[in-house]
Coordinates of C-alpha atoms in Angstrom, one line a residue:
M1 CA -52.4 -7.6 -12.6
T2 CA -49.2 -5.8 -11.5
R3 CA -49.0 -5.2 -7.9
D4 CA -47.3 -2.9 -5.5
I5 CA -44.3 -4.9 -3.8
S6 CA -45.1 -2.5 -0.7
T7 CA -48.4 -4.1 -0.2
F8 CA -46.3 -7.5 0.6
L9 CA -46.8 -8.8 4.0
P10 CA -44.2 -7.6 6.6
E11 CA -43.0 -11.2 6.9
V12 CA -42.3 -11.3 2.5
L13 CA -40.3 -7.5 3.0
A14 CA -38.5 -9.0 5.6
R15 CA -36.8 -11.7 3.8
I16 CA -36.2 -9.9 0.8
C17 CA -34.2 -7.2 3.1
V18 CA -32.4 -10.2 4.8
L19 CA -30.8 -10.9 1.2
L20 CA -29.8 -7.3 0.8
S21 CA -26.0 -5.6 1.3
R22 CA -26.2 -2.8 4.0
S23 CA -25.9 -0.3 1.3
D24 CA -28.7 -1.5 -0.4
L25 CA -30.9 -1.8 2.8
R26 CA -29.7 2.2 3.1
S27 CA -31.4 2.7 -0.5
V28 CA -34.2 0.7 0.1
R29 CA -35.2 2.6 3.4
L30 CA -35.9 6.0 1.2
L31 CA -38.4 3.9 -1.1
S32 CA -41.4 4.4 1.5
H33 CA -42.7 4.0 4.9
T34 CA -43.3 0.2 4.3
W35 CA -39.8 -0.4 2.8
N36 CA -38.1 1.7 5.7
N37 CA -39.5 -0.4 8.5
A38 CA -38.9 -3.8 6.7
A39 CA -35.5 -2.8 6.4
Q40 CA -34.8 -1.1 9.5
R41 CA -35.3 -4.0 11.7
I42 CA -32.2 -5.9 9.2
L43 CA -30.2 -2.6 9.4
F44 CA -30.2 -2.2 12.9
E45 CA -29.9 -6.0 14.0
T46 CA -26.1 -5.6 14.2
V47 CA -24.5 -2.5 15.2
F48 CA -21.3 -2.1 14.2
L49 CA -19.0 0.2 16.7
R50 CA -15.3 1.5 16.1
I51 CA -13.0 3.6 18.7
N52 CA -13.9 6.8 17.2
L53 CA -16.4 9.7 18.8
Q54 CA -18.9 9.5 15.8
S55 CA -19.4 5.4 16.0
F56 CA -19.7 5.8 19.8
E57 CA -22.4 8.9 19.1
R58 CA -24.2 6.8 16.8
L59 CA -25.0 4.0 19.0
Q60 CA -25.7 6.3 21.5
D61 CA -28.4 7.9 19.2
I62 CA -29.4 4.5 18.4
S63 CA -30.0 3.6 22.5
R64 CA -32.0 6.6 22.3
H65 CA -34.4 6.1 19.8
E66 CA -37.4 4.7 21.0
K67 CA -38.0 2.4 18.2
L68 CA -34.5 1.7 16.5
R69 CA -33.3 0.3 20.2
K70 CA -35.7 -2.5 19.8
Y71 CA -34.2 -4.1 17.2
V72 CA -30.7 -4.6 18.3
R73 CA -29.5 -7.6 18.9
I74 CA -25.6 -7.8 18.4
I75 CA -23.1 -4.9 19.2
S76 CA -20.2 -6.0 17.0
Y77 CA -16.6 -3.9 18.2
D78 CA -13.8 -3.6 15.9
G79 CA -11.7 -2.3 18.6
R80 CA -8.4 -1.4 16.6
T81 CA -6.9 2.0 17.2
F82 CA -4.7 4.4 15.0
G83 CA -0.6 5.0 16.1
S84 CA -0.3 8.6 17.0
S85 CA 3.6 9.3 16.8
A86 CA 3.9 10.2 13.1
A87 CA 0.9 11.9 12.9
R88 CA 2.0 14.2 16.2
Q89 CA 5.3 14.8 14.2
G90 CA 3.5 16.7 12.1
F91 CA 2.4 16.6 7.9
Q92 CA 5.3 15.0 6.2
D93 CA 5.5 12.7 9.4
W94 CA 1.9 11.3 8.6
L95 CA 2.2 11.6 4.8
R96 CA 5.3 9.2 5.0
C97 CA 4.2 6.9 7.7
S98 CA 0.2 7.0 8.2
A99 CA -1.3 8.1 4.8
G100 CA -2.6 5.4 2.8
T101 CA -1.5 2.5 5.7
G102 CA -4.3 -0.3 6.3
L103 CA -5.7 -0.3 3.2
G104 CA -3.8 -3.6 2.5
L105 CA -2.3 -1.9 -0.6
A106 CA 1.8 -3.0 -1.5
W107 CA 4.2 0.0 -1.3
E108 CA 3.5 1.0 -5.1
A109 CA 0.3 0.9 -4.9
K110 CA 0.0 3.2 -2.2
D111 CA 2.8 5.8 -3.6
E112 CA 0.2 5.8 -6.5
F113 CA -2.9 6.2 -4.4
L114 CA -1.8 9.1 -2.7
A115 CA -0.2 10.9 -5.9
Q116 CA -3.4 11.7 -7.0
F117 CA -4.4 14.0 -4.8
S118 CA -3.2 17.9 -4.2
I119 CA -0.9 18.8 -1.4
Q120 CA -4.3 20.7 -0.3
Q121 CA -6.3 18.1 -0.5
L122 CA -3.7 15.9 1.6
E123 CA -3.3 19.0 4.3
K124 CA -7.4 18.3 4.8
Y125 CA -7.1 14.9 5.1
Y126 CA -4.4 15.0 7.6
F127 CA -6.5 17.4 9.6
N128 CA -9.1 15.1 9.7
Y129 CA -6.8 12.5 11.2
C130 CA -5.4 14.4 13.9
H131 CA -9.2 15.0 14.7
Y132 CA -10.0 11.5 14.5
L133 CA -6.9 10.6 17.1
F134 CA -8.2 13.5 19.1
A135 CA -11.7 11.8 19.3
Q136 CA -9.8 8.2 19.8
D137 CA -8.0 9.7 22.7
H138 CA -11.1 10.9 24.8
I139 CA -13.0 7.4 24.6
L140 CA -9.7 5.8 25.6
R141 CA -9.0 8.1 28.7
R142 CA -10.4 7.3 32.0
G143 CA -12.4 5.0 31.4
N144 CA -14.9 6.6 28.9
E145 CA -14.9 3.8 26.7
K146 CA -16.3 1.2 29.4
Q147 CA -18.9 4.1 30.4
M148 CA -20.4 4.9 27.0
L149 CA -20.8 1.4 26.1
I150 CA -22.5 0.5 29.5
D151 CA -25.1 4.0 29.3
A152 CA -25.5 2.6 25.7
L153 CA -26.2 -0.9 26.3
Q154 CA -28.4 -0.5 29.4
K155 CA -30.9 1.0 26.7
L156 CA -31.0 -1.9 24.6
P157 CA -33.9 -4.3 25.3
G158 CA -33.0 -7.2 23.3
L159 CA -29.3 -7.4 23.0
S160 CA -28.3 -11.2 22.8
G161 CA -24.9 -10.9 21.3
V162 CA -21.3 -9.4 21.5
Q163 CA -18.6 -9.5 19.2
Y164 CA -15.1 -8.6 18.8
T165 CA -14.2 -9.0 15.2
V166 CA -11.3 -7.3 13.2
I167 CA -10.2 -7.9 9.5
S168 CA -6.2 -8.3 9.9
G169 CA -4.0 -8.0 7.0
A170 CA -3.6 -12.0 6.2
E171 CA -7.3 -12.1 5.3
T172 CA -7.7 -8.7 3.0
G173 CA -4.3 -10.0 1.6
I174 CA -1.8 -7.1 -0.5
S175 CA -3.0 -5.2 -3.5
R176 CA -1.4 -4.0 -6.4
K177 CA -4.2 -2.3 -7.8
V178 CA -4.6 1.4 -7.0
P179 CA -8.4 1.3 -5.8
E180 CA -11.6 3.8 -6.4
L181 CA -11.4 6.4 -2.9
S182 CA -15.5 5.6 -3.5
S183 CA -15.0 1.7 -2.7
L184 CA -13.2 2.7 0.7
S185 CA -14.8 2.4 4.3
T186 CA -16.1 5.7 5.5
L187 CA -13.4 6.1 7.6
A188 CA -11.1 5.6 4.9
Q189 CA -12.3 8.5 2.8
A190 CA -12.5 10.8 5.7
I191 CA -8.6 10.3 6.6
L192 CA -6.7 7.8 4.0
A193 CA -5.8 5.3 6.6
E194 CA -7.4 2.5 8.6
P195 CA -5.9 0.8 11.6
E196 CA -3.1 -1.5 10.9
D197 CA -2.8 -5.0 12.7
Y198 CA 0.3 -4.4 14.9
H199 CA -1.8 -1.9 16.8
R200 CA -4.8 -4.1 17.5
Y201 CA -2.8 -6.7 19.1
L202 CA -1.7 -4.4 21.7
E203 CA -5.3 -3.8 22.6
S204 CA -7.8 -6.6 21.3
E205 CA -7.6 -8.4 24.8
G206 CA -8.8 -5.2 27.1
R207 CA -11.1 -4.2 24.3
F208 CA -12.7 -7.9 24.3
W209 CA -13.4 -7.4 27.8
N210 CA -14.3 -3.9 27.9
L211 CA -17.5 -4.8 25.8
L212 CA -18.5 -8.6 27.4
Q213 CA -18.0 -6.7 31.0
S214 CA -20.1 -3.4 29.6
A215 CA -23.0 -5.9 28.2
Y216 CA -22.8 -7.7 31.8
L217 CA -22.8 -4.6 33.9
S218 CA -25.9 -3.2 31.6
G219 CA -28.4 -6.1 32.7
H220 CA -28.1 -8.6 29.7
A221 CA -25.9 -11.1 31.5
Q222 CA -29.4 -13.3 31.9
Q223 CA -30.0 -12.8 27.8
L224 CA -26.7 -12.8 26.3
K225 CA -26.7 -16.3 23.9
S226 CA -23.8 -15.3 21.8
I227 CA -20.0 -14.0 22.4
R228 CA -17.0 -13.8 19.8
G229 CA -13.8 -12.7 19.7
S230 CA -11.2 -13.0 16.6
H231 CA -7.9 -12.3 16.4
L232 CA -7.0 -12.6 20.2
D233 CA -3.4 -13.3 21.9
L234 CA -3.8 -16.3 23.9
E235 CA -1.5 -15.0 26.8
R236 CA -2.5 -11.7 27.2
W237 CA -6.7 -12.7 26.9
N238 CA -6.0 -15.2 29.7
A239 CA -4.0 -12.8 31.8
A240 CA -6.8 -10.3 31.4
A241 CA -9.9 -12.5 32.3
K242 CA -8.5 -13.2 35.7
S243 CA -10.1 -9.6 36.3
F244 CA -13.6 -11.0 35.1
R245 CA -14.5 -14.5 36.3
D246 CA -17.5 -13.4 38.1
C247 CA -18.8 -11.9 34.5
Y248 CA -18.1 -15.0 32.5
R249 CA -18.9 -17.4 34.8
A250 CA -22.7 -15.9 35.2
L251 CA -24.0 -16.2 31.5
P252 CA -26.5 -19.2 32.0
A253 CA -28.2 -18.2 28.8
L254 CA -24.8 -18.5 26.9
H255 CA -25.4 -20.9 23.4
Y256 CA -23.0 -19.6 21.2
L257 CA -19.2 -19.1 21.9
S258 CA -16.6 -18.3 19.5
L259 CA -12.8 -17.3 20.4
E260 CA -10.4 -17.2 17.8
F261 CA -6.6 -16.5 19.0
G262 CA -3.7 -15.9 16.9
F263 CA -0.8 -18.3 16.2
S264 CA 2.0 -18.1 18.8
Q265 CA 4.5 -19.8 21.4
H266 CA 2.3 -20.9 24.5
G267 CA 3.6 -20.9 28.0
D268 CA 2.4 -22.8 31.1
G269 CA -1.6 -22.1 32.5
E270 CA -2.3 -19.8 29.2
T271 CA -5.6 -21.8 28.7
I272 CA -6.9 -21.9 32.5
Q273 CA -9.0 -19.0 32.1
L274 CA -10.3 -20.1 28.7
A275 CA -10.8 -23.7 29.8
D276 CA -13.0 -22.2 32.7
M277 CA -15.1 -20.2 31.1
I278 CA -16.0 -23.4 28.6
A279 CA -16.7 -25.4 31.4
H280 CA -19.3 -22.7 33.0
A281 CA -21.1 -22.1 29.8
S282 CA -23.4 -25.3 30.5
S283 CA -25.9 -24.2 27.9
L284 CA -23.9 -24.2 24.8
T285 CA -25.4 -25.3 21.6
S286 CA -22.6 -24.1 19.3
L287 CA -18.8 -24.1 20.3
R288 CA -15.9 -22.8 18.0
L289 CA -12.4 -22.8 19.2
S290 CA -9.4 -21.5 16.9
F291 CA -5.8 -21.1 17.4
D292 CA -4.8 -20.4 13.9
N293 CA -2.1 -22.9 13.2
F294 CA 0.7 -24.8 14.9
S295 CA 4.5 -25.6 14.7
W296 CA 5.3 -28.9 13.6
D297 CA 8.6 -28.6 15.2
D298 CA 8.1 -26.3 18.2
P299 CA 5.6 -27.8 21.1
S300 CA 5.7 -24.8 22.8
A301 CA 3.4 -23.3 19.9
I302 CA 0.8 -26.2 20.1
I303 CA -2.2 -26.4 22.4
H304 CA -3.7 -29.5 23.6
L305 CA -7.2 -30.1 23.8
P306 CA -7.7 -31.7 27.3
Q307 CA -6.0 -28.2 28.2
V308 CA -9.5 -26.4 27.5
I309 CA -12.3 -28.8 27.4
N310 CA -12.1 -30.9 30.5
D311 CA -12.8 -34.7 30.6
G312 CA -16.3 -35.6 31.1
L313 CA -17.4 -32.0 29.9
Q314 CA -20.8 -32.6 28.2
W315 CA -23.2 -29.8 26.8
K316 CA -26.8 -31.5 26.6
H317 CA -28.0 -29.4 23.6
L318 CA -24.5 -28.8 21.7
R319 CA -25.2 -29.3 18.3
S320 CA -22.1 -27.4 16.2
L321 CA -18.3 -28.1 16.9
S322 CA -15.4 -26.3 15.1
L323 CA -11.9 -27.3 16.5
Q324 CA -8.8 -25.6 14.6
A325 CA -5.1 -26.2 15.1
V326 CA -5.2 -28.4 18.7
A327 CA -3.4 -31.8 19.2
T328 CA -5.4 -34.7 20.9
T329 CA -4.9 -38.4 21.0
E330 CA -7.7 -39.8 19.2
G331 CA -9.1 -41.5 22.8
F332 CA -9.9 -38.0 23.8
L333 CA -11.6 -37.0 20.7
R334 CA -13.8 -39.7 20.4
N335 CA -14.9 -39.7 23.5
L336 CA -15.5 -35.9 23.4
L337 CA -17.9 -36.6 20.4
L338 CA -19.3 -40.1 21.8
R339 CA -20.9 -38.0 24.8
H340 CA -22.5 -35.4 22.6
S341 CA -23.6 -38.2 19.7
E342 CA -27.5 -37.5 20.5
S343 CA -26.9 -33.8 19.9
L344 CA -24.1 -32.7 17.6
R345 CA -25.0 -32.5 14.3
S346 CA -22.7 -30.2 12.8
L347 CA -18.4 -30.9 13.2
E348 CA -15.7 -28.8 11.4
L349 CA -12.2 -29.8 11.7
S350 CA -8.7 -28.0 10.7
N351 CA -5.4 -28.3 11.6
I352 CA -5.7 -31.5 14.1
N353 CA -2.5 -33.5 15.2
L354 CA -3.0 -36.8 16.7
N355 CA -0.9 -37.8 19.7
V356 CA -0.1 -40.9 21.6
A357 CA -1.9 -41.1 24.9
A358 CA 0.6 -40.6 28.4
I359 CA -1.5 -44.0 29.1
P360 CA -1.3 -46.3 26.4
D361 CA -4.6 -46.9 25.0
Q362 CA -6.1 -48.9 22.2
Y363 CA -5.9 -46.5 19.6
G364 CA -1.9 -45.9 20.0
R365 CA -0.9 -43.2 17.7
G366 CA -4.0 -42.7 16.4
S367 CA -5.4 -43.2 12.8
W368 CA -7.3 -40.4 10.8
I369 CA -9.2 -43.1 8.5
H370 CA -10.1 -45.4 11.6
F371 CA -11.3 -42.0 13.1
I372 CA -13.5 -41.6 9.8
Q373 CA -15.0 -44.9 10.6
F374 CA -15.6 -44.4 13.8
L375 CA -17.9 -41.0 12.7
N376 CA -19.9 -42.8 10.3
E377 CA -20.4 -45.8 12.4
T378 CA -21.2 -43.8 15.9
M379 CA -22.2 -40.3 15.1
S380 CA -25.5 -38.8 13.2
L381 CA -24.1 -35.6 11.5
E382 CA -25.6 -33.8 9.0
H383 CA -22.9 -31.6 8.4
I384 CA -18.6 -32.4 8.3
R385 CA -15.9 -30.5 7.1
F386 CA -12.1 -31.1 7.0
D387 CA -9.9 -28.4 6.1
G388 CA -6.4 -28.1 6.5
C389 CA -3.5 -30.9 8.1
F390 CA -4.4 -34.0 9.3
S391 CA -1.9 -35.8 10.8
N392 CA -0.7 -38.7 13.6
L393 CA 3.2 -37.9 13.2
W394 CA 3.5 -41.6 11.9
D395 CA 2.2 -42.8 9.1
E396 CA -0.7 -40.5 8.1
G397 CA -0.2 -37.0 6.9
W398 CA -2.9 -35.7 4.8
V399 CA -3.9 -32.5 3.5
S400 CA -7.7 -31.8 2.6
R401 CA -8.4 -28.4 0.9
D402 CA -11.1 -27.2 -1.4
A403 CA -10.0 -25.8 -4.6
D404 CA -10.7 -22.2 -3.8
W405 CA -8.3 -21.9 -0.9
E406 CA -6.1 -23.3 -3.1
R407 CA -6.5 -20.9 -6.1
A408 CA -6.4 -17.8 -3.2
F409 CA -2.7 -18.8 -2.2
G410 CA -1.4 -19.3 -6.1
V411 CA -2.0 -22.8 -7.2
V412 CA -2.7 -21.4 -10.7
C413 CA -3.6 -25.0 -12.0
A414 CA -6.3 -25.8 -9.4
P415 CA -9.6 -25.8 -10.7
A416 CA -12.5 -23.6 -9.7
Q417 CA -13.8 -26.4 -7.5
Y418 CA -13.2 -29.5 -7.3
S419 CA -15.2 -32.7 -8.5
K420 CA -18.0 -33.7 -6.4
D421 CA -16.2 -37.3 -6.7
C422 CA -13.4 -36.4 -5.3
L423 CA -11.7 -37.8 -2.3
K424 CA -12.5 -35.1 0.3
Y425 CA -16.3 -34.7 -0.7
R426 CA -16.4 -38.2 -0.9
I427 CA -15.0 -38.7 2.8
E428 CA -17.7 -36.0 4.2
R429 CA -20.5 -38.2 2.0
F430 CA -19.4 -41.2 3.8
I431 CA -19.6 -39.6 7.5
I432 CA -23.0 -38.2 7.3
H433 CA -24.3 -41.1 5.3
T434 CA -24.7 -40.1 1.9
G435 CA -22.4 -42.0 0.3
P436 CA -20.4 -45.1 0.5
C437 CA -16.8 -46.2 2.0
P438 CA -14.1 -44.5 0.5
F439 CA -11.6 -46.6 1.5
A440 CA -11.2 -50.7 1.1
A441 CA -9.3 -53.0 3.4
R442 CA -5.8 -54.2 1.1
M443 CA -5.8 -57.8 0.6
G444 CA -2.8 -59.7 2.2
K445 CA -0.7 -58.8 5.2
V446 CA 0.9 -54.9 4.6
D447 CA 3.6 -54.5 7.0
T448 CA 3.1 -51.2 8.6
E449 CA 5.9 -50.9 11.2
S450 CA 8.6 -51.1 9.1
Y451 CA 11.0 -48.2 8.3
D452 CA 9.6 -47.7 4.4
A453 CA 6.4 -48.5 5.2
A454 CA 5.5 -45.5 7.6
Y455 CA 7.0 -43.3 4.8
D456 CA 5.1 -44.4 2.4
Y457 CA 0.9 -44.5 2.2
H458 CA 0.7 -47.1 0.0
G459 CA 1.9 -49.1 3.5
L460 CA -1.6 -48.2 5.2
P461 CA -3.4 -51.1 4.7
W462 CA -6.4 -49.3 2.7
V463 CA -6.7 -49.1 -1.0
F464 CA -8.3 -45.4 -2.5
E465 CA -7.7 -43.2 -4.8
E466 CA -6.1 -40.1 -3.9
D467 CA -6.1 -36.4 -5.3
N468 CA -5.4 -32.8 -4.5
S469 CA -8.6 -32.7 -2.3
W470 CA -7.1 -35.1 0.3
R471 CA -3.5 -35.9 -0.7
F472 CA -0.9 -37.3 1.7
E473 CA 2.3 -35.0 2.3
H474 CA 5.6 -36.7 4.1
R475 CA 6.5 -33.3 5.9
L476 CA 3.0 -34.1 8.4
I477 CA 5.1 -37.5 9.4
Q478 CA 8.1 -37.8 11.5

């Protein structure tokens, strides 16, 4: 007997809709009233916002809709803007400098992409581009952006999260293949361009804070659970944050905080507001901090973990911690984890340096292998992930990557995935108590203090089977 899928319980339809893409959800809405109701809940749970009048008007329409506004939980804001100087110089300057930009195309691919359009068609795209700039300027003029945000957000009763997320060129890469016009975003199909990275970096911090303050001023401070920001500049973010202390200190329900900052040199005091925000987020269950990467040669391009997480700080219900591109002593990192050993179940580490403590302690220069053993013996983790470089700048310098990362960066010989018995996965299984220790103590005396031994991983007092998933690199030690 065949059963009409539309007769399934709403909970079943909702589970199906969660698995669908946004384009599929839009199609599913047309099938029936039942499917429309199920798809709407997922489709409008997150509203994506960009700096153009059409996008803001869509948000306002949703906020006025008696039914749809109740589904909204998260506002995801891409605050990148277009540069206007070339377009204002005329069609030819726009065609040379702006058309086809932001699409991730190599120069040859961009020229080939634009060559498929006639002059008349390109002039229409130029008109659309100029119209977009006019609407963009209106939003950014005299506080219109913040006022339009507040007007809309105060009508969303279930709003619980805001995120400032943009896509960088480094993430999308450069393509030499000419794309189909239909494969581009709705915006790119209308104006043949996407905002570029260098415009974003001039404005991201202001957009982030406008979004967060708008949620605060629209009456959501007591229920805001999630804040996310990516591709931020720490110096400008910190400078702007001084004006928003009352906002970020008054979020008692904040459970999820994820802040990702770009690689740069750092000056004194750049982490003050970040540390203050983290210290006041007393209800955190998940924390992610990323500083992208750091220079092994320039001390000013390194953030030290105690600068952003105060010694002794503890979140009673913290379950997930993710740290990227920080330096710390082994003792500080151990103590941080020990304070959360009862609740912490997920740990992700990427590009971490272990330093010598200013006041000498029992951990000395630090040891990643000892730290791995500590995680196994002391923590009750259910998930662990190492990714990137891990060093103590003396006798341990490790690189740990998944195979898909290696292939994405052109390592042709990398397999589609590493064997489940590779060293990286055996280390991770050991930490979560689902596998034996991959390190065995070496027999006999090992001279780990001599110059030669310090530059040879075989001078370490352990025996293990090294492979490409977890390998020693001399460049990471001094």
